[in-house]
PDB file of C-alpha atoms and ligand atoms in Angstrom:
ATOM      1  CA  MET W   5       1.518  29.136   5.304  1.00  0.00           C
ATOM      2  CA  ARG W   6      -1.209  28.168   2.488  1.00  0.00           C
ATOM      3  CA  ASP W   7      -0.089  31.309   0.649  1.00  0.00           C
ATOM      4  CA  LEU W   8       3.714  30.266   0.777  1.00  0.00           C
ATOM      5  CA  PHE W   9       2.615  26.592  -0.135  1.00  0.00           C
ATOM      6  CA  ARG W  10       0.619  28.229  -3.316  1.00  0.00           C
ATOM      7  CA  ARG W  11       3.509  30.089  -4.314  1.00  0.00           C
ATOM      8  CA  ALA W  12       5.960  27.350  -4.032  1.00  0.00           C
ATOM      9  CA  GLY W  13       3.433  25.629  -6.957  1.00  0.00           C
ATOM     10  CA  ILE W  14       1.904  22.918  -4.497  1.00  0.00           C
ATOM     11  CA  ASP W  15      -1.191  21.386  -5.803  1.00  0.00           C
ATOM     12  CA  THR W  16      -3.379  21.786  -2.827  1.00  0.00           C
ATOM     13  CA  PRO W  17      -2.204  24.933  -0.393  1.00  0.00           C
ATOM     14  CA  GLU W  18      -5.198  25.168   1.838  1.00  0.00           C
ATOM     15  CA  LEU W  19      -5.431  21.317   2.509  1.00  0.00           C
ATOM     16  CA  ASP W  20      -2.055  20.870   3.103  1.00  0.00           C
ATOM     17  CA  ALA W  21      -1.976  23.917   5.279  1.00  0.00           C
ATOM     18  CA  ARG W  22      -4.572  22.780   7.428  1.00  0.00           C
ATOM     19  CA  LEU W  23      -3.497  19.049   7.894  1.00  0.00           C
ATOM     20  CA  LEU W  24       0.024  20.210   8.854  1.00  0.00           C
ATOM     21  CA  ALA W  25      -1.839  22.819  11.199  1.00  0.00           C
ATOM     22  CA  GLU W  26      -3.902  20.109  12.974  1.00  0.00           C
ATOM     23  CA  LEU W  27      -0.918  18.130  13.360  1.00  0.00           C
ATOM     24  CA  ALA W  28       1.172  20.876  14.681  1.00  0.00           C
ATOM     25  CA  PHE W  29      -1.615  21.789  17.206  1.00  0.00           C
ATOM     26  CA  GLY W  30      -2.623  18.646  17.844  1.00  0.00           C
ATOM     27  CA  MET W  31      -6.328  19.711  17.403  1.00  0.00           C
ATOM     28  CA  GLU W  32      -8.893  19.269  14.449  1.00  0.00           C
ATOM     29  CA  ARG W  33     -10.277  21.591  11.994  1.00  0.00           C
ATOM     30  CA  LEU W  34     -13.121  23.170  14.224  1.00  0.00           C
ATOM     31  CA  GLU W  35     -11.083  23.604  17.291  1.00  0.00           C
ATOM     32  CA  LEU W  36      -8.319  25.152  15.183  1.00  0.00           C
ATOM     33  CA  VAL W  37     -11.091  27.656  13.784  1.00  0.00           C
ATOM     34  CA  ASN W  38     -12.575  28.355  17.333  1.00  0.00           C
ATOM     35  CA  ARG W  39      -9.524  29.084  19.282  1.00  0.00           C
ATOM     36  CA  GLU W  40      -7.712  31.119  16.147  1.00  0.00           C
ATOM     37  CA  ARG W  41      -7.579  34.450  18.343  1.00  0.00           C
ATOM     38  CA  GLU W  42      -5.720  32.498  21.167  1.00  0.00           C
ATOM     39  CA  ILE W  43      -1.819  33.028  21.643  1.00  0.00           C
ATOM     40  CA  ALA W  44      -0.520  30.060  19.832  1.00  0.00           C
ATOM     41  CA  PRO W  45       2.326  28.156  22.090  1.00  0.00           C
ATOM     42  CA  THR W  46       5.516  28.406  20.798  1.00  0.00           C
ATOM     43  CA  GLU W  47       6.466  24.415  20.938  1.00  0.00           C
ATOM     44  CA  ALA W  48       3.549  24.038  18.440  1.00  0.00           C
ATOM     45  CA  LEU W  49       4.409  26.872  16.086  1.00  0.00           C
ATOM     46  CA  THR W  50       8.170  25.568  16.126  1.00  0.00           C
ATOM     47  CA  ARG W  51       6.672  22.280  15.094  1.00  0.00           C
ATOM     48  CA  LEU W  52       4.463  23.877  12.477  1.00  0.00           C
ATOM     49  CA  GLN W  53       7.702  25.897  11.032  1.00  0.00           C
ATOM     50  CA  GLY W  54       9.345  22.537  10.970  1.00  0.00           C
ATOM     51  CA  TYR W  55       6.445  20.823   8.763  1.00  0.00           C
ATOM     52  CA  ALA W  56       6.273  23.746   6.463  1.00  0.00           C
ATOM     53  CA  THR W  57       9.862  23.488   5.447  1.00  0.00           C
ATOM     54  CA  ARG W  58       9.683  19.630   5.154  1.00  0.00           C
ATOM     55  CA  ARG W  59       6.411  20.433   2.751  1.00  0.00           C
ATOM     56  CA  LEU W  60       8.185  23.093   0.803  1.00  0.00           C
ATOM     57  CA  ARG W  61      11.402  20.717   0.358  1.00  0.00           C
ATOM     58  CA  GLY W  62       8.901  18.146  -1.402  1.00  0.00           C
ATOM     59  CA  GLU W  63       8.241  15.703   1.197  1.00  0.00           C
ATOM     60  CA  PRO W  64       4.276  14.758   0.848  1.00  0.00           C
ATOM     61  CA  VAL W  65       1.886  15.729   3.575  1.00  0.00           C
ATOM     62  CA  VAL W  66       1.075  11.882   4.254  1.00  0.00           C
ATOM     63  CA  ARG W  67       4.821  11.240   4.758  1.00  0.00           C
ATOM     64  CA  ILE W  68       5.178  14.234   7.379  1.00  0.00           C
ATOM     65  CA  ILE W  69       1.902  12.998   9.288  1.00  0.00           C
ATOM     66  CA  GLY W  70       2.964   9.442   8.895  1.00  0.00           C
ATOM     67  CA  GLU W  71      -0.237   8.129   8.093  1.00  0.00           C
ATOM     68  CA  LYS W  72      -2.350   7.300   5.036  1.00  0.00           C
ATOM     69  CA  GLU W  73      -6.055   6.196   4.648  1.00  0.00           C
ATOM     70  CA  PHE W  74      -6.749   2.922   2.430  1.00  0.00           C
ATOM     71  CA  TRP W  75     -10.023   1.389   2.441  1.00  0.00           C
ATOM     72  CA  GLY W  76     -11.435   3.688   5.080  1.00  0.00           C
ATOM     73  CA  LEU W  77      -8.904   2.567   7.595  1.00  0.00           C
ATOM     74  CA  PRO W  78      -5.577   4.607   8.653  1.00  0.00           C
ATOM     75  CA  PHE W  79      -2.310   2.922   8.153  1.00  0.00           C
ATOM     76  CA  THR W  80       0.898   3.909   9.882  1.00  0.00           C
ATOM     77  CA  LEU W  81       4.022   4.893   7.645  1.00  0.00           C
ATOM     78  CA  ASN W  82       7.624   4.472   7.961  1.00  0.00           C
ATOM     79  CA  ALA W  83      10.369   4.977   5.722  1.00  0.00           C
ATOM     80  CA  ALA W  84      10.419   1.334   4.721  1.00  0.00           C
ATOM     81  CA  THR W  85       6.834   1.602   3.178  1.00  0.00           C
ATOM     82  CA  LEU W  86       5.143   2.656   0.267  1.00  0.00           C
ATOM     83  CA  VAL W  87       2.301   5.150   0.981  1.00  0.00           C
ATOM     84  CA  PRO W  88      -0.690   2.937  -0.187  1.00  0.00           C
ATOM     85  CA  ARG W  89      -2.461   3.952  -3.273  1.00  0.00           C
ATOM     86  CA  PRO W  90      -6.245   4.190  -4.007  1.00  0.00           C
ATOM     87  CA  GLU W  91      -6.095   1.848  -7.008  1.00  0.00           C
ATOM     88  CA  THR W  92      -4.607  -0.987  -4.596  1.00  0.00           C
ATOM     89  CA  GLU W  93      -8.115  -0.936  -2.982  1.00  0.00           C
ATOM     90  CA  MET W  94      -8.811  -3.019  -6.368  1.00  0.00           C
ATOM     91  CA  LEU W  95      -6.857  -6.302  -5.003  1.00  0.00           C
ATOM     92  CA  VAL W  96      -9.036  -6.157  -1.705  1.00  0.00           C
ATOM     93  CA  ARG W  97     -12.360  -5.905  -3.368  1.00  0.00           C
ATOM     94  CA  ARG W  98     -11.254  -8.678  -5.952  1.00  0.00           C
ATOM     95  CA  GLY W  99      -9.838 -10.710  -3.037  1.00  0.00           C
ATOM     96  CA  LEU W 100     -13.085 -10.225  -0.659  1.00  0.00           C
ATOM     97  CA  GLU W 101     -14.932 -12.047  -3.734  1.00  0.00           C
ATOM     98  CA  ILE W 102     -12.358 -14.491  -4.050  1.00  0.00           C
ATOM     99  CA  LEU W 103     -12.755 -15.545  -0.607  1.00  0.00           C
ATOM    100  CA  LYS W 104     -16.438 -15.335  -0.291  1.00  0.00           C
ATOM    101  CA  GLY W 105     -17.927 -18.775   0.112  1.00  0.00           C
ATOM    102  CA  ARG W 106     -14.611 -20.500   0.930  1.00  0.00           C
ATOM    103  CA  THR W 107     -14.440 -22.590   4.053  1.00  0.00           C
ATOM    104  CA  HIS W 108     -11.150 -21.611   5.743  1.00  0.00           C
ATOM    105  CA  LYS W 109     -10.431 -18.243   3.703  1.00  0.00           C
ATOM    106  CA  GLN W 110      -6.493 -18.276   4.210  1.00  0.00           C
ATOM    107  CA  MET W 111      -4.372 -15.621   2.391  1.00  0.00           C
ATOM    108  CA  LEU W 112      -0.945 -14.906   1.721  1.00  0.00           C
ATOM    109  CA  ASP W 113       0.118 -11.084   0.598  1.00  0.00           C
ATOM    110  CA  LEU W 114       3.462 -10.828  -0.965  1.00  0.00           C
ATOM    111  CA  GLY W 115       5.329  -7.733  -0.530  1.00  0.00           C
ATOM    112  CA  THR W 116       2.897  -6.453   2.405  1.00  0.00           C
ATOM    113  CA  GLY W 117       4.658  -2.891   3.314  1.00  0.00           C
ATOM    114  CA  THR W 118       1.989  -1.136   5.769  1.00  0.00           C
ATOM    115  CA  GLY W 119      -0.188  -4.725   5.542  1.00  0.00           C
ATOM    116  CA  CYS W 120      -2.940  -2.554   3.862  1.00  0.00           C
ATOM    117  CA  VAL W 121      -4.331  -5.346   1.371  1.00  0.00           C
ATOM    118  CA  PRO W 122      -4.440  -8.005   3.932  1.00  0.00           C
ATOM    119  CA  ILE W 123      -5.486  -5.992   6.870  1.00  0.00           C
ATOM    120  CA  ALA W 124      -8.118  -4.548   5.092  1.00  0.00           C
ATOM    121  CA  ILE W 125      -9.369  -7.849   3.974  1.00  0.00           C
ATOM    122  CA  LEU W 126      -9.410  -9.389   7.611  1.00  0.00           C
ATOM    123  CA  ALA W 127     -11.253  -6.166   8.569  1.00  0.00           C
ATOM    124  CA  GLU W 128     -13.959  -7.321   6.414  1.00  0.00           C
ATOM    125  CA  SER W 129     -13.717 -10.756   6.845  1.00  0.00           C
ATOM    126  CA  PRO W 130     -13.826 -11.715  10.463  1.00  0.00           C
ATOM    127  CA  SER W 131     -13.088 -15.841   9.391  1.00  0.00           C
ATOM    128  CA  ALA W 132     -10.031 -15.170   7.490  1.00  0.00           C
ATOM    129  CA  SER W 133      -6.500 -14.856   8.280  1.00  0.00           C
ATOM    130  CA  ALA W 134      -3.365 -14.049   6.543  1.00  0.00           C
ATOM    131  CA  VAL W 135       0.431 -14.582   6.329  1.00  0.00           C
ATOM    132  CA  ALA W 136       2.161 -11.553   4.941  1.00  0.00           C
ATOM    133  CA  THR W 137       5.895 -11.247   3.954  1.00  0.00           C
ATOM    134  CA  ASP W 138       8.272  -8.341   2.758  1.00  0.00           C
ATOM    135  CA  LEU W 139      12.087  -8.257   2.336  1.00  0.00           C
ATOM    136  CA  ALA W 140      11.943  -4.993   4.522  1.00  0.00           C
ATOM    137  CA  SER W 141      12.167  -5.572   8.325  1.00  0.00           C
ATOM    138  CA  GLU W 142      11.003  -2.354   8.764  1.00  0.00           C
ATOM    139  CA  ALA W 143       7.730  -3.011   6.756  1.00  0.00           C
ATOM    140  CA  ILE W 144       7.207  -5.786   8.744  1.00  0.00           C
ATOM    141  CA  ILE W 145       7.095  -3.760  12.193  1.00  0.00           C
ATOM    142  CA  ALA W 146       4.768  -1.295  10.649  1.00  0.00           C
ATOM    143  CA  ALA W 147       2.412  -3.991   9.132  1.00  0.00           C
ATOM    144  CA  LEU W 148       2.324  -5.569  12.922  1.00  0.00           C
ATOM    145  CA  TRP W 149       1.849  -2.272  14.297  1.00  0.00           C
ATOM    146  CA  ASN W 150      -1.323  -1.826  11.713  1.00  0.00           C
ATOM    147  CA  ALA W 151      -2.725  -4.975  12.112  1.00  0.00           C
ATOM    148  CA  ASP W 152      -2.804  -4.504  16.254  1.00  0.00           C
ATOM    149  CA  ARG W 153      -4.252  -0.644  15.474  1.00  0.00           C
ATOM    150  CA  HIS W 154      -7.458  -2.444  13.407  1.00  0.00           C
ATOM    151  CA  GLY W 155      -7.783  -5.288  15.878  1.00  0.00           C
ATOM    152  CA  VAL W 156      -6.691  -7.898  13.498  1.00  0.00           C
ATOM    153  CA  ALA W 157      -3.238  -9.178  15.119  1.00  0.00           C
ATOM    154  CA  LYS W 158      -4.698 -12.413  16.195  1.00  0.00           C
ATOM    155  CA  ARG W 159      -5.155 -13.530  12.314  1.00  0.00           C
ATOM    156  CA  PHE W 160      -2.240 -11.556  10.937  1.00  0.00           C
ATOM    157  CA  ASP W 161       1.271 -13.623  10.761  1.00  0.00           C
ATOM    158  CA  ALA W 162       3.864 -11.041   8.861  1.00  0.00           C
ATOM    159  CA  ARG W 163       6.991 -12.833   8.261  1.00  0.00           C
ATOM    160  CA  HIS W 164      10.378 -11.235   7.265  1.00  0.00           C
ATOM    161  CA  GLY W 165      12.061 -12.301   3.864  1.00  0.00           C
ATOM    162  CA  SER W 166      11.825 -12.564   0.039  1.00  0.00           C
ATOM    163  CA  TRP W 167       8.340 -13.147  -1.416  1.00  0.00           C
ATOM    164  CA  PHE W 168       7.712 -17.156  -0.609  1.00  0.00           C
ATOM    165  CA  ASP W 169      10.946 -17.959   1.249  1.00  0.00           C
ATOM    166  CA  PRO W 170       9.274 -17.349   4.762  1.00  0.00           C
ATOM    167  CA  LEU W 171       6.858 -20.120   4.141  1.00  0.00           C
ATOM    168  CA  ARG W 172       6.726 -23.385   5.602  1.00  0.00           C
ATOM    169  CA  VAL W 173       6.160 -26.715   4.211  1.00  0.00           C
ATOM    170  CA  GLY W 174       2.516 -27.875   3.805  1.00  0.00           C
ATOM    171  CA  GLU W 175       1.009 -24.308   4.218  1.00  0.00           C
ATOM    172  CA  SER W 176      -1.675 -23.523   1.319  1.00  0.00           C
ATOM    173  CA  PHE W 177      -3.826 -20.513   0.634  1.00  0.00           C
ATOM    174  CA  ASP W 178      -6.647 -19.735  -1.133  1.00  0.00           C
ATOM    175  CA  LEU W 179      -5.955 -16.434  -2.218  1.00  0.00           C
ATOM    176  CA  ILE W 180      -2.741 -14.759  -2.995  1.00  0.00           C
ATOM    177  CA  THR W 181      -2.379 -11.262  -3.613  1.00  0.00           C
ATOM    178  CA  SER W 182       0.597  -9.076  -4.241  1.00  0.00           C
ATOM    179  CA  ASN W 183       1.362  -5.375  -5.411  1.00  0.00           C
ATOM    180  CA  PRO W 184       5.302  -6.020  -6.413  1.00  0.00           C
ATOM    181  CA  PRO W 185       7.471  -3.509  -7.490  1.00  0.00           C
ATOM    182  CA  TYR W 186       6.850  -2.828 -11.091  1.00  0.00           C
ATOM    183  CA  VAL W 187       8.561   0.282 -12.294  1.00  0.00           C
ATOM    184  CA  GLU W 188      11.580  -0.572 -14.760  1.00  0.00           C
ATOM    185  CA  SER W 189      14.677   0.631 -13.121  1.00  0.00           C
ATOM    186  CA  ALA W 190      15.514   3.095 -15.747  1.00  0.00           C
ATOM    187  CA  ASP W 191      12.082   4.956 -15.148  1.00  0.00           C
ATOM    188  CA  ILE W 192      12.794   5.456 -11.559  1.00  0.00           C
ATOM    189  CA  GLU W 193      14.485   8.569 -12.389  1.00  0.00           C
ATOM    190  CA  LYS W 194      11.368   9.764 -14.277  1.00  0.00           C
ATOM    191  CA  LEU W 195       8.472   9.576 -11.499  1.00  0.00           C
ATOM    192  CA  ALA W 196       7.469  12.562  -9.773  1.00  0.00           C
ATOM    193  CA  PRO W 197       9.858  13.940  -6.692  1.00  0.00           C
ATOM    194  CA  GLU W 198       7.096  12.690  -4.074  1.00  0.00           C
ATOM    195  CA  VAL W 199       7.656   9.336  -5.399  1.00  0.00           C
ATOM    196  CA  LYS W 200      11.173   8.695  -6.062  1.00  0.00           C
ATOM    197  CA  ASP W 201      12.487  11.222  -3.364  1.00  0.00           C
ATOM    198  CA  HIS W 202      10.403   9.588  -0.544  1.00  0.00           C
ATOM    199  CA  ASP W 203       8.936   6.072  -1.314  1.00  0.00           C
ATOM    200  CA  PRO W 204      11.626   3.321  -1.180  1.00  0.00           C
ATOM    201  CA  LEU W 205      13.601   2.234  -3.669  1.00  0.00           C
ATOM    202  CA  LEU W 206      13.027  -1.711  -2.899  1.00  0.00           C
ATOM    203  CA  ALA W 207       9.175  -0.683  -3.067  1.00  0.00           C
ATOM    204  CA  LEU W 208       9.543   0.729  -7.181  1.00  0.00           C
ATOM    205  CA  ASP W 209      12.304  -1.167  -8.624  1.00  0.00           C
ATOM    206  CA  GLY W 210      10.934  -3.758 -10.598  1.00  0.00           C
ATOM    207  CA  GLY W 211      14.319  -4.640 -12.560  1.00  0.00           C
ATOM    208  CA  PRO W 212      14.963  -3.581 -16.036  1.00  0.00           C
ATOM    209  CA  ASP W 213      11.806  -4.740 -17.539  1.00  0.00           C
ATOM    210  CA  GLY W 214       9.786  -3.886 -14.623  1.00  0.00           C
ATOM    211  CA  LEU W 215       8.661  -7.864 -14.512  1.00  0.00           C
ATOM    212  CA  ASP W 216      11.342  -9.212 -12.091  1.00  0.00           C
ATOM    213  CA  ALA W 217       8.815  -9.929  -9.078  1.00  0.00           C
ATOM    214  CA  TYR W 218       5.954 -11.126 -11.622  1.00  0.00           C
ATOM    215  CA  ARG W 219       8.301 -13.743 -12.804  1.00  0.00           C
ATOM    216  CA  ILE W 220       8.995 -15.269  -9.136  1.00  0.00           C
ATOM    217  CA  ILE W 221       5.631 -14.711  -7.998  1.00  0.00           C
ATOM    218  CA  VAL W 222       3.666 -16.121 -10.673  1.00  0.00           C
ATOM    219  CA  GLY W 223       5.893 -18.831 -11.429  1.00  0.00           C
ATOM    220  CA  GLU W 224       5.578 -20.074  -7.585  1.00  0.00           C
ATOM    221  CA  ALA W 225       2.478 -19.116  -6.506  1.00  0.00           C
ATOM    222  CA  ARG W 226       0.214 -22.262  -7.697  1.00  0.00           C
ATOM    223  CA  HIS W 227       2.897 -24.454  -5.335  1.00  0.00           C
ATOM    224  CA  TRP W 228       1.426 -22.607  -2.540  1.00  0.00           C
ATOM    225  CA  LEU W 229      -2.447 -22.112  -3.423  1.00  0.00           C
ATOM    226  CA  LYS W 230      -5.176 -24.615  -2.662  1.00  0.00           C
ATOM    227  CA  PRO W 231      -7.099 -26.241  -5.351  1.00  0.00           C
ATOM    228  CA  GLY W 232      -9.727 -23.482  -6.895  1.00  0.00           C
ATOM    229  CA  GLY W 233      -7.605 -20.839  -5.018  1.00  0.00           C
ATOM    230  CA  ALA W 234      -6.390 -17.551  -6.752  1.00  0.00           C
ATOM    231  CA  LEU W 235      -3.488 -15.309  -7.440  1.00  0.00           C
ATOM    232  CA  ALA W 236      -4.421 -11.357  -7.788  1.00  0.00           C
ATOM    233  CA  VAL W 237      -1.631  -8.885  -8.513  1.00  0.00           C
ATOM    234  CA  GLU W 238      -1.565  -5.103  -9.236  1.00  0.00           C
ATOM    235  CA  ILE W 239       0.428  -4.097 -12.521  1.00  0.00           C
ATOM    236  CA  GLY W 240       1.731  -1.120 -14.200  1.00  0.00           C
ATOM    237  CA  SER W 241      -0.590   0.234 -16.788  1.00  0.00           C
ATOM    238  CA  LEU W 242       1.419  -1.188 -19.813  1.00  0.00           C
ATOM    239  CA  GLN W 243       2.126  -4.644 -18.294  1.00  0.00           C
ATOM    240  CA  ASN W 244      -1.143  -6.213 -19.131  1.00  0.00           C
ATOM    241  CA  ALA W 245       0.032  -8.357 -21.960  1.00  0.00           C
ATOM    242  CA  ALA W 246       3.574  -9.755 -20.290  1.00  0.00           C
ATOM    243  CA  VAL W 247       1.667 -10.168 -17.090  1.00  0.00           C
ATOM    244  CA  ARG W 248      -0.920 -12.372 -18.457  1.00  0.00           C
ATOM    245  CA  ARG W 249       1.445 -13.982 -20.540  1.00  0.00           C
ATOM    246  CA  LEU W 250       3.275 -15.157 -17.532  1.00  0.00           C
ATOM    247  CA  PHE W 251       0.065 -16.291 -15.860  1.00  0.00           C
ATOM    248  CA  ILE W 252      -0.819 -18.258 -18.537  1.00  0.00           C
ATOM    249  CA  ASP W 253       2.820 -20.014 -19.175  1.00  0.00           C
ATOM    250  CA  ALA W 254       2.390 -21.020 -15.544  1.00  0.00           C
ATOM    251  CA  GLY W 255      -0.595 -22.825 -15.924  1.00  0.00           C
ATOM    252  CA  PHE W 256      -3.378 -20.534 -14.370  1.00  0.00           C
ATOM    253  CA  ARG W 257      -6.865 -20.706 -15.822  1.00  0.00           C
ATOM    254  CA  ASP W 258      -9.525 -17.967 -16.298  1.00  0.00           C
ATOM    255  CA  VAL W 259      -6.780 -15.375 -16.554  1.00  0.00           C
ATOM    256  CA  ALA W 260      -8.487 -11.501 -16.684  1.00  0.00           C
ATOM    257  CA  MET W 261      -7.413  -8.197 -16.375  1.00  0.00           C
ATOM    258  CA  GLU W 262      -9.537  -5.408 -14.947  1.00  0.00           C
ATOM    259  CA  LYS W 263      -9.051  -1.738 -15.431  1.00  0.00           C
ATOM    260  CA  ASP W 264      -8.946   0.797 -12.704  1.00  0.00           C
ATOM    261  CA  LEU W 265     -11.723   3.598 -12.391  1.00  0.00           C
ATOM    262  CA  GLY W 266      -9.223   5.854 -14.419  1.00  0.00           C
ATOM    263  CA  GLY W 267      -9.528   3.547 -17.244  1.00  0.00           C
ATOM    264  CA  LEU W 268      -5.857   1.938 -16.874  1.00  0.00           C
ATOM    265  CA  ASP W 269      -5.018  -2.073 -17.144  1.00  0.00           C
ATOM    266  CA  ARG W 270      -4.769  -2.428 -13.144  1.00  0.00           C
ATOM    267  CA  ILE W 271      -4.728  -5.941 -11.885  1.00  0.00           C
ATOM    268  CA  VAL W 272      -4.512  -9.557 -12.936  1.00  0.00           C
ATOM    269  CA  VAL W 273      -6.371 -12.424 -11.413  1.00  0.00           C
ATOM    270  CA  GLY W 274      -5.939 -16.084 -12.421  1.00  0.00           C
ATOM    271  CA  HIS W 275      -7.170 -19.210 -11.019  1.00  0.00           C
ATOM    272  CA  HIS W 276      -5.542 -22.418  -9.847  1.00  0.00           C
ATOM    273  CA  LEU W 277      -7.056 -25.823 -11.109  1.00  0.00           C
TER     274      LEU W 277
HETATM  275  C1  SAM O 324       4.956  -1.540  -4.503  1.00  0.00           C
HETATM  276  S1  SAM O 324       5.257  -1.858  -2.648  1.00  0.00           S
HETATM  277  C2  SAM O 324       3.784  -2.498  -2.310  1.00  0.00           C
HETATM  278  C3  SAM O 324       3.445  -2.309  -0.588  1.00  0.00           C
HETATM  279  C4  SAM O 324       1.778  -2.627  -0.232  1.00  0.00           C
HETATM  280  N1  SAM O 324       1.377  -4.049  -0.486  1.00  0.00           N
HETATM  281  C5  SAM O 324       1.066  -1.482  -0.837  1.00  0.00           C
HETATM  282  O1  SAM O 324       0.314  -2.179  -1.853  1.00  0.00           O
HETATM  283  O2  SAM O 324       1.012  -0.531  -0.322  1.00  0.00           O
HETATM  284  C6  SAM O 324       6.043  -3.408  -2.855  1.00  0.00           C
HETATM  285  C7  SAM O 324       6.537  -3.980  -1.824  1.00  0.00           C
HETATM  286  O3  SAM O 324       7.317  -5.276  -2.011  1.00  0.00           O
HETATM  287  C8  SAM O 324       8.378  -5.255  -1.137  1.00  0.00           C
HETATM  288  N2  SAM O 324       9.375  -6.197  -1.915  1.00  0.00           N
HETATM  289  C9  SAM O 324      10.618  -6.046  -2.545  1.00  0.00           C
HETATM  290  N3  SAM O 324      11.402  -7.244  -2.900  1.00  0.00           N
HETATM  291  C10 SAM O 324      10.566  -8.017  -1.973  1.00  0.00           C
HETATM  292  C11 SAM O 324      10.841  -9.453  -2.066  1.00  0.00           C
HETATM  293  N4  SAM O 324      12.120 -10.104  -2.721  1.00  0.00           N
HETATM  294  N5  SAM O 324      10.474  -9.982  -1.339  1.00  0.00           N
HETATM  295  C12 SAM O 324       9.234  -9.416  -0.423  1.00  0.00           C
HETATM  296  N6  SAM O 324       8.909  -8.367  -0.451  1.00  0.00           N
HETATM  297  C13 SAM O 324       9.766  -7.519  -1.107  1.00  0.00           C
HETATM  298  C14 SAM O 324       8.974  -3.912  -0.675  1.00  0.00           C
HETATM  299  O4  SAM O 324       9.845  -4.031   0.482  1.00  0.00           O
HETATM  300  C15 SAM O 324       7.584  -3.266  -0.846  1.00  0.00           C
HETATM  301  O5  SAM O 324       7.068  -3.324   0.643  1.00  0.00           O
END
């Protein structure tokens, strides 16, 4: 299989072949090696063939496996969820710093997808609780499942609806996070096939200039923040100036951008009062 993958130009043929074999046979690497001389069951071989065909057609391995690691935790995916990206862990790190020292530690995550950002924060911070919203009802199902899987379900409230719509009068938060869709509509076609053909459009399309979601989120966030609370959003690498301008126009103070490990502009944080 790995030769087939290599000939097809797949970047990591050995790794992909191993992960799909582990999935098809329900065994970890060592057991697979130890039992390689045994006759393989037909059902497992049929499964493996199916997975290989999907991979050769361009489906990413994480989509076939249905799971992706984020902040050291496995997150279950479905068709409505973005595959969590390593750079989004910056929101977790920054979010934990913002919550540290605050008494009630209530957070809101907008466009939660798998729930990776708030669930990682809750797993690290046992006294925190989170509300999370997403317009995709299937994403809400995945997020609830993941919260249960990581033992934080009692402190995690996922609600279906657009951005702040599912919130109740009087609710307020120490921290609001969001990794919203931020790709310019015209650029979606230019994305890698693994992304444009397999990540949901609702998770990618940020409107004509990529800033549609930021206008709503940054414009309304202060209304839902406690005094001293903060908004932290992930941005596309060319959106720093435009998003910081939105923060400043909305009345945030100490607005700052942070770069990711690759040196690209990645998150913008602003404080309320
Ligand atoms: C870039 S994905 C991020 C998902 C997840 N937070 C992550 O970092 O992996 C953006 C998410 O925003 C959701 N979304 C898009 N439009 C929305 C809206 N109007 N209200 C709430 N969520 C929305 C999408 O369904 C998707 O889950």
